[in-house]
Amino acid sequence: MQPFYVTTPIYYVNAQPHLGHAYTTIVGDCLCRFHRLLGKEAFLLTGTDEHGEKILQAAEKAGKPPSVFADEISARFAALWPQLNIEPDSFVRTTSARHEECVQWMLQRVYDRGDIYFGEYGGYYCYGCERFYTEKELEGGLCPQHLVKPEYISEKNYFFRMSRYQGWLRQHILDNPDFIRPERYRNEVLALLDSGALEDLCISRPKTRLAWGIDLPFDRDYVCYVWFDALLSYISGLGAPDGEVFKKFWPGENLVAKDILKPHAVFWPTMLKAAGLELYRHLNVHGYWLVRETKMSKSLGNVMDPLEVIGKYGVDAFRYFLMREMSFGSDANVSEEALVGRINADLANDLGNLFSRVLSMNAKYFGSSAPQARELLPEDTALIELARTAVENFIRLFSRARFSHALESLWELVRGLNKYVDATAPWALHKVGDMARLATVMAVPLAGMYRVALCLSPIMPAAAAVMFAQLGQPARRALAADALWEWVEPGVMLAASSALFPRVDPLTPAEDASAARRSSPKAADQAAVEPCACTITHEDFQKLDLRVGTIVAAERHPDADRLLCLAVDIGEEHPRSIVSGLAEAYAPEDLPGRQVVVLANLAPRKLRGKESRGMVLTAEGGKLALLTASHPVPPGGKVS
Ligand code: MSP
């Protein structure tokens, strides 16, 4: 089976990662997980683009040498991906020795094949885009991307004979309809190629003007143009030209947004052709995430921080939202309201509710053991047929980068399963004691839910792991469109309840959920039975600074009946002031001397006017109970 290889753009290190970067990388991760589910080997490459004028200027602005600056921002990108449950197989930095060697190899190769020459050039240079524009390409004399007046620069440079490949590229795109997809971008590139002569590409910068780059192997007075350098990360990150991984995975697919269509659709294939390397299989181009109809970008100051979003709503909901909300190729608006809307409608109402009702009914009727289906009636076979079509469509659409449509198709099954449960009314069968039919009408949705969990596993890996566990299934199983309907093995023990995606109140999002639980015993009861649908990494856990502390003083909060103001010794110079919702369970005079567990690195906040610097941990369920160590521990003792 042909292995699958996909790349994201390698991101500039002049800005912090935001939702736009997260989206493309999540798409890459979902695609790899999807192809693995289909039984293929898959490889995800991402990384950072660290050379060039733009980065140098940003480093100077930050008062740091470019290498130090690049190290810092690159590390932020690398650290973000695991938090979004993204597992890159290669993270390329264009300042790495391996990448530099590959770029020099390629430059020499194209030079030796006669496609690089030295010449004089004058053009309109946009520093933002790091490229020359022809007069024709400018809009009202301004760079069409940055809307700034470019500088006219004339100097001697090296050029890649890109013009030579114009006719060939046009023909290749015509012969391979899905080389660039969706179609609108293919048409855009064809129109560009038809609009006039393709110019040669200036691929060097004199070191006298810019030294932050990779030396040209045939002229050390010049460095390589940042785009010629950056595009090669897609093969250097596989170990090109000689590495085994390169031989195995190349050619692959590239994922980009429409901002960088031209370098990927014109520079990149002509570079590969000139070097005699195989072309990529597909260029998948998506639109922009907009905030109130404006592109999300650092320069406009309207970016959404993915960490903030996942902190409030969880990684799985975030990944699902991005994959479902954007129709790949078109622009899409993002807002917290839209995210909450999707969580409540799709995840809580449709999916969460399906798992919750079927598993709790099965617990009631069959003691949580998977029942054996008996005779199938037309309504059962209709549902099985719906599942087959929905999964087939899901696979077909997902493989073609039509993620939103793929999920829409899967939701036909989710909603179909809910309708099936409504129509077959298991509770009524139970009431009249028709256990044979009851077994079938429970077995059918359980099998359907398993297919849904399989399809969702590339998009929501953590939630899918919970779904598999609830269905008594091993985590990873292959998904084949034509596989026969599979029953959940009779007798397997299933979860008795499920709360995959609790509804989110837009006004009191998950962030405030713990506070809400503390002040509402009813909510606390519900929370006690809800398993968490997300997993955290060991690194995530290590971020928590948990310490044993001794309460040295406690008094009632002057303005809140439920709160106590504590002074807790956690081994620091002064006791910590911590406000905690303990008043219903503990009298202040009972607390001094007690040992407790404190989350010491929680951001300080004010609770009804009193500053709280940490959190005292409690256990819920019935009366609130303070957590403590089983024997006395010196204050400040680390909890791990
Ligand atoms: N370094 C170049 C790419 C070189 S690839 C060989 C670059 N970097 S970038 O940091 O500007 O990243 C651009 C990419 O980030 C887009 O193509 C897209 O993948 C992602 N996005 C950044 N903002 C985005 C939106 N507002 N919406 C969607 N994607 C966005 O260009």
XYZ file of C-alpha atoms and ligand atoms in Angstrom:
671
model
C 0.000 0.000 0.000
C 1.383 3.420 -1.004
C 2.481 5.258 2.170
C 0.923 8.634 2.841
C 2.964 11.797 3.313
C 1.627 15.261 4.062
C 3.270 18.576 4.911
C 2.045 21.784 6.477
C 3.713 25.068 5.580
C 6.753 25.659 7.721
C 5.761 28.688 9.720
C 7.643 31.962 9.986
C 9.200 32.525 13.361
C 8.319 36.215 13.398
C 5.097 35.652 15.320
C 3.524 33.354 17.892
C 1.410 30.487 16.610
C -2.298 31.252 16.333
C -5.486 29.470 15.310
C -4.631 29.779 11.580
C -1.396 27.825 12.004
C -3.128 25.383 14.314
C -5.775 24.674 11.671
C -3.429 23.587 8.878
C -1.406 21.455 11.276
C -4.521 19.827 12.734
C -5.674 19.018 9.188
C -2.281 17.378 8.554
C -2.523 15.372 11.759
C -6.112 14.290 11.033
C -5.101 13.177 7.541
C -2.232 11.072 8.851
C -4.371 9.462 11.518
C -7.069 8.840 8.905
C -4.675 7.090 6.522
C -3.270 5.013 9.375
C -6.810 3.962 10.171
C -7.080 2.795 6.575
C -4.021 0.656 7.194
C -1.365 2.832 5.557
C 1.878 4.146 6.909
C 1.651 7.920 7.247
C 4.102 10.728 7.874
C 3.412 14.321 8.961
C 5.969 17.058 8.431
C 5.835 20.537 9.854
C 8.449 23.015 11.023
C 9.633 26.595 11.064
C 10.921 28.969 8.382
C 13.717 30.909 9.995
C 15.793 32.733 7.384
C 15.299 35.960 5.487
C 14.716 39.643 5.901
C 11.405 39.331 7.727
C 12.859 37.225 10.544
C 15.971 39.354 10.792
C 13.851 42.478 11.200
C 11.653 40.828 13.847
C 14.755 39.667 15.758
C 16.259 43.152 15.613
C 13.012 44.597 16.894
C 13.108 42.147 19.796
C 16.755 43.085 20.433
C 17.984 39.517 19.943
C 20.380 37.781 17.575
C 18.308 36.058 14.838
C 19.391 32.572 15.894
C 18.325 33.134 19.517
C 15.065 34.699 18.408
C 14.382 31.831 15.988
C 15.160 29.243 18.705
C 12.591 30.805 20.999
C 9.697 31.061 18.575
C 10.425 27.738 16.908
C 10.257 26.099 20.347
C 6.788 27.614 20.865
C 5.522 26.022 17.668
C 7.124 22.682 18.550
C 5.624 22.779 22.051
C 2.145 23.677 20.833
C 1.586 20.637 18.623
C 1.475 17.940 21.336
C -0.953 20.097 23.292
C -3.293 19.980 20.302
C -2.830 16.219 20.099
C -0.789 16.645 16.917
C 2.009 14.145 16.409
C 4.455 15.389 13.749
C 6.903 12.799 12.473
C 9.377 15.468 11.442
C 9.799 19.052 12.618
C 12.127 20.852 10.230
C 13.993 23.989 11.140
C 15.492 25.723 8.128
C 18.506 26.664 10.251
C 19.334 22.995 10.900
C 22.480 21.525 9.368
C 20.545 18.766 7.619
C 18.257 21.239 5.909
C 21.128 23.527 4.885
C 22.976 20.579 3.323
C 19.892 19.610 1.349
C 19.352 23.182 0.075
C 22.969 23.388 -1.075
C 22.677 20.003 -2.739
C 19.605 21.165 -4.635
C 21.120 24.521 -5.637
C 24.228 22.803 -6.990
C 22.144 20.237 -8.802
C 19.925 22.774 -10.552
C 22.999 24.926 -11.280
C 24.830 21.946 -12.801
C 21.813 21.147 -14.929
C 21.978 24.667 -16.356
C 18.858 26.163 -14.826
C 20.521 28.762 -12.603
C 22.277 31.770 -14.154
C 23.756 35.095 -12.994
C 22.130 38.310 -14.167
C 21.130 41.841 -13.389
C 17.652 42.520 -12.181
C 15.547 45.468 -11.216
C 12.167 45.011 -9.582
C 9.704 46.132 -6.950
C 10.630 44.361 -3.735
C 8.117 43.816 -0.928
C 9.902 43.037 2.346
C 6.717 41.548 3.823
C 6.446 38.987 1.016
C 10.195 38.694 0.555
C 9.767 38.784 -3.178
C 10.010 40.975 -6.221
C 6.844 42.091 -7.956
C 6.493 43.092 -11.566
C 4.749 46.372 -12.257
C 1.772 44.435 -13.571
C 1.348 42.505 -10.331
C 1.129 45.618 -8.152
C -2.278 47.035 -7.319
C -2.301 50.807 -7.557
C 1.459 50.685 -7.139
C 1.139 48.741 -3.874
C 1.922 45.131 -2.899
C -1.442 43.333 -3.144
C -0.798 41.362 0.088
C 0.570 44.051 2.377
C -0.787 47.184 0.736
C 2.564 48.922 1.089
C 4.658 50.599 -1.590
C 7.463 48.224 -2.528
C 11.028 49.449 -2.937
C 12.574 49.456 -6.407
C 15.803 47.488 -6.172
C 18.326 46.799 -8.918
C 21.206 44.397 -8.332
C 23.129 41.415 -9.687
C 21.684 38.110 -8.613
C 21.243 34.445 -9.450
C 18.098 33.367 -11.263
C 16.250 30.096 -11.610
C 15.072 29.568 -15.188
C 11.447 29.121 -14.148
C 10.140 30.546 -17.418
C 11.418 27.453 -19.217
C 8.817 25.330 -17.442
C 5.716 27.456 -18.011
C 4.270 25.344 -20.833
C 5.161 22.085 -19.147
C 3.552 23.156 -15.846
C 0.382 24.284 -17.587
C 0.106 20.935 -19.331
C 0.790 19.004 -16.129
C -2.013 20.848 -14.348
C -4.369 20.198 -17.265
C -3.459 16.507 -17.373
C -3.837 16.029 -13.612
C -7.117 17.595 -12.545
C -6.512 17.058 -8.836
C -2.869 18.185 -8.788
C -4.099 21.456 -7.242
C -7.354 21.260 -5.341
C -10.033 22.459 -4.786
C -10.670 23.397 -8.392
C -10.947 27.153 -7.863
C -7.221 27.309 -7.008
C -6.330 25.120 -9.981
C -8.211 27.584 -12.163
C -6.463 30.499 -10.487
C -3.054 29.006 -11.264
C -4.025 28.189 -14.843
C -5.239 31.770 -15.290
C -1.940 33.030 -13.922
C 0.025 30.825 -16.308
C -2.150 31.959 -19.208
C -1.905 35.631 -18.326
C 1.559 36.171 -19.761
C 5.129 35.047 -19.730
C 6.328 33.500 -16.478
C 9.415 35.326 -15.283
C 12.579 33.677 -14.020
C 12.845 33.562 -10.251
C 15.507 35.549 -8.454
C 16.886 33.005 -5.959
C 19.725 34.861 -4.278
C 20.335 37.857 -2.059
C 23.759 39.530 -1.916
C 25.251 39.153 1.553
C 25.979 42.869 1.517
C 22.214 43.360 1.813
C 21.183 40.245 3.736
C 23.455 37.662 5.346
C 20.817 35.685 7.326
C 20.412 32.734 4.984
C 22.063 29.694 3.439
C 25.178 30.287 1.351
C 24.974 29.507 -2.342
C 27.437 26.631 -2.854
C 28.719 28.189 -6.094
C 29.072 31.775 -4.804
C 29.659 32.462 -1.124
C 28.913 36.172 -1.549
C 25.254 35.317 -1.841
C 22.633 33.598 0.299
C 19.659 31.653 -0.972
C 16.273 33.352 -1.394
C 14.072 32.320 1.522
C 11.318 30.688 -0.563
C 13.737 28.479 -2.525
C 15.203 27.502 0.857
C 11.878 26.972 2.669
C 10.133 24.827 0.045
C 12.969 22.342 0.243
C 12.061 21.590 3.862
C 9.407 19.263 2.414
C 12.159 16.935 1.266
C 14.998 17.810 3.653
C 12.744 16.787 6.548
C 12.539 13.306 5.023
C 16.309 13.058 4.693
C 16.612 13.905 0.965
C 18.427 13.260 -1.225
C 19.631 9.864 -0.003
C 17.658 8.971 3.129
C 15.520 5.857 3.263
C 12.546 7.799 4.654
C 12.691 10.118 1.646
C 12.727 7.172 -0.720
C 9.802 5.637 1.076
C 7.492 8.640 1.515
C 8.226 11.019 -1.337
C 6.189 12.147 -3.261
C 3.499 13.376 -0.904
C 0.895 16.087 -0.516
C 1.271 19.701 0.556
C -1.262 21.587 2.649
C -1.335 25.390 2.536
C -3.684 28.352 2.748
C -4.338 30.463 -0.323
C -1.842 33.148 0.804
C 1.045 31.012 -0.416
C -0.546 29.484 -3.500
C 1.917 30.833 -6.056
C 5.146 29.613 -4.429
C 3.581 26.164 -3.986
C 1.807 25.919 -7.324
C 4.497 27.499 -9.514
C 7.917 27.751 -7.844
C 7.810 24.360 -6.134
C 6.818 22.049 -9.018
C 9.193 23.809 -11.433
C 12.038 23.471 -8.913
C 11.340 19.761 -8.579
C 11.137 19.346 -12.329
C 14.418 21.209 -12.864
C 16.140 18.960 -10.329
C 14.694 15.843 -11.936
C 12.747 14.905 -8.796
C 9.228 13.541 -8.684
C 6.482 16.161 -8.254
C 4.197 16.262 -5.254
C 0.907 14.409 -5.714
C -1.501 17.094 -4.558
C -1.467 20.652 -3.392
C -4.417 21.074 -1.020
C -5.330 24.719 -0.597
C -7.631 26.089 2.057
C -9.144 29.502 2.690
C -8.705 31.903 5.564
C -10.088 31.867 9.050
C -11.801 35.194 9.437
C -12.762 37.117 12.520
C -15.793 39.228 11.711
C -15.087 38.835 8.001
C -11.404 39.898 8.299
C -8.472 37.514 7.899
C -7.056 36.426 11.220
C -3.476 37.593 11.286
C -0.913 38.825 13.721
C -0.482 42.105 11.909
C -4.198 42.862 12.280
C -4.067 41.923 15.962
C -7.172 39.723 15.800
C -5.648 36.315 16.435
C -7.147 33.587 18.602
C -4.743 31.686 20.819
C -5.388 27.954 20.422
C -4.228 27.297 23.983
C -6.840 29.630 25.352
C -9.541 27.897 23.332
C -8.542 24.395 24.402
C -8.213 25.566 27.986
C -11.888 26.505 27.883
C -13.418 23.896 25.616
C -10.958 21.001 25.295
C -8.760 19.831 22.434
C -11.243 17.462 20.864
C -14.015 20.016 20.584
C -11.530 22.495 19.084
C -10.278 19.995 16.497
C -13.813 18.951 15.610
C -14.950 22.547 15.261
C -12.111 23.464 12.900
C -12.596 20.409 10.709
C -16.376 20.776 10.602
C -16.764 24.530 10.338
C -14.462 25.284 7.419
C -15.470 24.038 4.033
C -11.976 23.286 2.759
C -11.032 25.872 0.149
C -13.439 28.597 1.284
C -12.985 31.174 4.001
C -14.755 30.582 7.308
C -15.593 32.782 10.236
C -14.519 31.789 13.703
C -16.057 33.015 16.926
C -16.553 31.659 20.402
C -20.315 31.645 19.801
C -19.895 29.456 16.707
C -17.669 27.062 18.643
C -20.100 26.801 21.547
C -22.935 26.327 19.046
C -21.169 23.355 17.452
C -20.258 21.835 20.812
C -23.818 22.010 22.024
C -25.581 20.987 18.817
C -23.261 18.361 17.317
C -21.229 17.065 20.223
C -23.484 17.368 23.276
C -26.940 16.945 21.711
C -26.308 14.530 18.857
C -23.216 12.507 19.694
C -23.012 12.814 23.484
C -26.683 12.164 23.905
C -26.532 9.054 21.697
C -23.774 7.495 23.795
C -25.372 8.527 27.038
C -28.859 7.178 26.342
C -27.817 3.920 24.637
C -25.234 2.986 27.264
C -27.486 3.778 30.206
C -30.397 1.857 28.651
C -28.111 -1.074 27.987
C -26.941 -0.957 31.597
C -30.545 -1.050 32.751
C -31.758 -3.773 30.395
C -28.667 -5.996 30.015
C -26.472 -5.150 32.998
C -24.029 -3.366 30.633
C -23.238 -6.533 28.709
C -23.367 -6.180 24.892
C -26.496 -8.023 23.710
C -26.659 -10.471 20.813
C -28.779 -9.231 17.877
C -31.561 -11.578 16.772
C -33.811 -11.429 13.719
C -33.342 -8.236 11.679
C -36.428 -6.264 10.662
C -36.533 -3.747 7.783
C -35.877 -0.812 10.140
C -32.677 -2.549 11.283
C -31.417 -3.279 7.778
C -32.263 0.298 6.753
C -30.077 1.584 9.576
C -27.268 -0.812 8.665
C -27.482 0.422 5.078
C -27.400 4.045 6.280
C -24.265 3.264 8.293
C -22.575 1.651 5.298
C -23.310 4.610 3.032
C -22.377 7.197 5.652
C -19.024 5.534 6.364
C -18.297 5.033 2.670
C -19.043 8.708 1.992
C -17.032 9.769 4.992
C -13.969 7.903 3.703
C -14.371 9.126 0.139
C -14.847 12.760 1.114
C -12.146 12.791 3.770
C -9.600 11.312 1.327
C -10.364 14.203 -1.023
C -9.820 16.857 1.639
C -13.560 17.559 1.900
C -13.525 17.316 5.662
C -16.605 19.314 6.486
C -18.715 17.295 4.049
C -17.229 14.074 5.378
C -18.344 14.983 8.894
C -21.747 16.058 7.648
C -22.125 12.646 6.124
C -21.080 10.952 9.366
C -23.602 13.017 11.273
C -26.347 11.571 9.082
C -25.472 8.322 10.792
C -25.300 9.898 14.272
C -28.712 11.491 13.810
C -30.007 8.328 12.130
C -28.990 6.334 15.205
C -30.786 8.736 17.525
C -33.896 8.497 15.347
C -33.635 4.713 15.321
C -33.624 4.684 19.126
C -36.644 7.020 19.177
C -38.516 4.871 16.659
C -37.734 1.452 18.149
C -38.454 2.698 21.705
C -36.423 0.144 23.699
C -38.108 1.296 26.930
C -41.479 0.137 25.568
C -40.058 -3.270 24.563
C -38.612 -3.598 28.042
C -41.936 -2.753 29.581
C -43.688 -5.559 27.690
C -40.771 -7.947 28.266
C -39.852 -8.465 24.583
C -36.207 -9.220 25.382
C -35.371 -10.732 21.961
C -36.354 -7.605 20.057
C -34.863 -5.428 22.796
C -31.495 -7.176 22.319
C -31.543 -6.344 18.604
C -32.564 -2.728 19.017
C -29.727 -2.220 21.505
C -27.139 -4.142 19.446
C -27.829 -2.099 16.291
C -27.035 1.354 17.750
C -24.055 -0.040 19.667
C -22.521 -1.301 16.422
C -23.343 2.012 14.741
C -21.719 3.933 17.581
C -18.573 1.882 17.152
C -18.386 2.847 13.452
C -18.902 6.495 14.414
C -16.091 6.309 16.997
C -13.761 4.755 14.408
C -14.459 7.500 11.879
C -14.022 10.210 14.504
C -10.776 8.839 15.894
C -8.522 10.825 13.504
C -10.308 14.053 14.402
C -10.968 13.574 18.106
C -8.379 11.012 19.200
C -8.884 11.482 22.940
C -12.686 11.425 22.854
C -12.589 8.430 20.507
C -10.387 6.588 23.011
C -13.089 7.183 25.624
C -15.792 5.992 23.180
C -13.813 2.821 22.429
C -13.371 2.172 26.145
C -17.080 2.718 26.743
C -17.848 0.234 23.975
C -15.357 -2.286 25.369
C -13.222 -2.097 22.230
C -9.455 -1.975 21.773
C -8.324 1.536 20.805
C -7.096 1.141 17.228
C -8.864 -0.957 14.665
C -8.766 -0.631 10.913
C -11.627 0.991 9.092
C -12.507 -0.259 5.654
C -15.363 1.243 3.707
C -16.430 -2.087 2.315
C -16.048 -3.998 5.602
C -19.200 -5.807 6.548
C -21.243 -4.451 9.372
C -19.547 -5.482 12.595
C -21.461 -6.165 15.783
C -20.024 -5.297 19.162
C -19.081 -8.774 20.413
C -21.963 -10.105 22.551
C -21.056 -10.361 26.206
C -18.438 -7.610 26.124
C -18.840 -5.309 29.118
C -19.761 -1.750 28.224
C -19.776 1.448 30.262
C -22.938 2.014 32.266
C -23.082 5.716 31.491
C -21.399 8.294 29.316
C -20.937 12.049 29.392
C -18.620 12.685 26.472
C -19.422 16.319 25.802
C -21.453 18.104 28.447
C -23.347 21.126 27.155
C -21.493 24.393 27.457
C -23.269 27.467 28.692
C -21.944 30.315 26.538
C -22.026 32.618 29.541
C -20.303 30.295 31.970
C -17.849 28.290 29.882
C -15.915 25.287 31.097
C -13.324 27.549 32.709
C -15.846 28.427 35.369
C -17.198 24.913 35.670
C -15.192 24.020 38.735
C -16.325 27.156 40.525
C -19.891 26.363 39.521
C -19.560 22.804 40.808
C -18.255 24.027 44.133
C -21.197 26.289 44.737
C -23.840 23.872 43.510
C -24.112 20.483 45.198
C -26.512 19.316 42.471
C -24.005 20.075 39.740
C -21.353 18.376 41.869
C -23.376 15.154 41.882
C -23.580 15.173 38.097
C -19.901 15.998 37.726
C -18.935 13.091 39.913
C -20.078 10.565 37.316
C -18.720 12.325 34.235
C -15.509 10.791 32.916
C -13.235 13.325 31.269
C -13.257 12.986 27.480
C -9.751 14.386 27.154
C -6.374 13.016 28.119
C -3.383 15.094 29.105
C 0.263 14.293 28.565
C 2.760 13.672 31.303
C 4.244 17.083 30.440
C 0.820 18.676 30.970
C 0.578 17.091 34.395
C 4.058 18.255 35.287
C 2.953 21.838 34.753
C 0.856 21.561 37.908
C 2.776 22.668 40.984
C 0.983 20.637 43.647
C 2.253 20.990 47.211
C 1.359 19.908 50.692
C 0.521 22.885 52.895
C -0.515 23.470 56.506
C -3.432 25.791 57.202
C -2.241 28.379 59.705
C -5.356 30.588 59.860
C -8.928 30.546 58.543
C -11.772 33.036 58.699
C -15.098 33.592 56.976
C -15.116 35.717 53.812
C -16.779 39.038 54.714
C -18.898 39.053 51.515
C -19.583 35.413 50.624
C -21.260 32.788 52.802
C -19.673 29.842 51.023
C -16.097 31.069 51.066
C -13.347 30.874 53.665
C -10.152 32.936 53.577
C -7.198 30.747 54.456
C -3.543 31.375 55.197
C -1.633 28.261 54.118
C 2.020 27.565 54.801
C 3.489 25.912 51.692
C 7.117 26.321 52.677
C 7.449 29.866 51.336
C 8.566 32.931 53.320
C 4.956 33.943 54.049
C 1.794 31.833 54.153
C -0.324 31.976 50.982
C -3.729 33.678 51.027
C -6.188 31.295 49.422
C -9.935 31.774 49.140
C -11.790 28.480 49.044
C -15.422 27.335 48.898
C -15.179 25.279 52.117
C -17.595 27.140 54.408
C -20.477 24.689 53.975
C -18.332 21.730 54.986
C -15.845 23.157 57.497
C -15.978 25.646 60.361
C -13.007 28.056 60.232
C -11.951 27.191 63.769
C -11.537 23.507 62.777
C -9.004 24.163 60.067
C -5.746 25.555 61.501
C -3.151 22.791 61.739
C -4.729 20.667 59.004
C -2.600 19.566 56.116
C -4.023 20.086 52.646
C -2.971 19.777 49.015
C -2.494 23.102 47.229
C -2.274 23.891 43.527
C 0.438 26.514 43.969
C 0.888 27.816 40.422
C -2.711 28.712 39.675
C -2.853 32.288 38.366
C -3.861 34.647 41.212
C -7.397 35.996 41.063
C -9.814 37.929 43.209
C -12.844 36.189 44.671
C -15.388 38.677 45.900
C -12.667 41.263 46.417
C -10.176 39.011 48.246
C -7.042 37.888 46.454
C -6.561 34.137 46.149
C -3.130 32.755 45.260
C -3.657 29.053 44.725
C -6.317 26.417 45.153
C -6.949 23.965 47.970
C -7.930 20.598 46.512
C -11.086 18.857 47.612
C -12.978 15.723 46.701
C -16.600 15.995 45.654
C -19.526 13.622 46.012
C -21.650 13.993 49.135
C -20.003 16.290 51.655
C -16.966 18.199 50.385
C -13.725 16.616 51.726
C -10.278 18.173 51.951
C -7.481 16.164 50.343
C -4.576 15.476 52.632
C -1.404 13.380 52.913
C -1.708 10.078 54.809
C 0.972 11.168 57.284
C 2.416 14.615 58.147
C 4.640 16.102 55.458
C 6.789 19.264 55.810
C 4.955 22.254 54.252
C 5.915 22.648 50.590
C 6.309 18.880 50.043
C 5.832 18.201 46.330
C 2.803 16.157 45.278
C 3.479 14.016 42.201
N 6.963 30.492 5.876
C 5.941 30.572 4.910
C 5.597 29.190 4.380
C 6.745 28.452 3.787
S 6.283 26.857 3.321
C 7.564 26.253 2.499
C 4.694 31.176 5.526
N 4.595 31.135 6.857
S 3.364 31.706 7.729
O 3.793 31.625 9.108
O 2.961 32.966 7.254
O 2.232 30.662 7.560
C 1.242 30.789 6.574
C 0.295 29.636 6.762
O -0.267 29.670 8.089
C -0.908 29.647 5.851
O -0.613 29.152 4.570
C -1.829 28.748 6.646
O -1.398 27.427 6.587
C -1.612 29.260 8.057
N -2.444 30.430 8.354
C -2.018 31.601 8.889
N -3.100 32.428 9.039
C -4.208 31.819 8.625
C -5.572 32.174 8.566
N -6.036 33.326 8.991
N -6.421 31.267 8.071
C -6.008 30.037 7.629
N -4.731 29.682 7.676
C -3.795 30.545 8.154
O 3.841 31.636 4.781
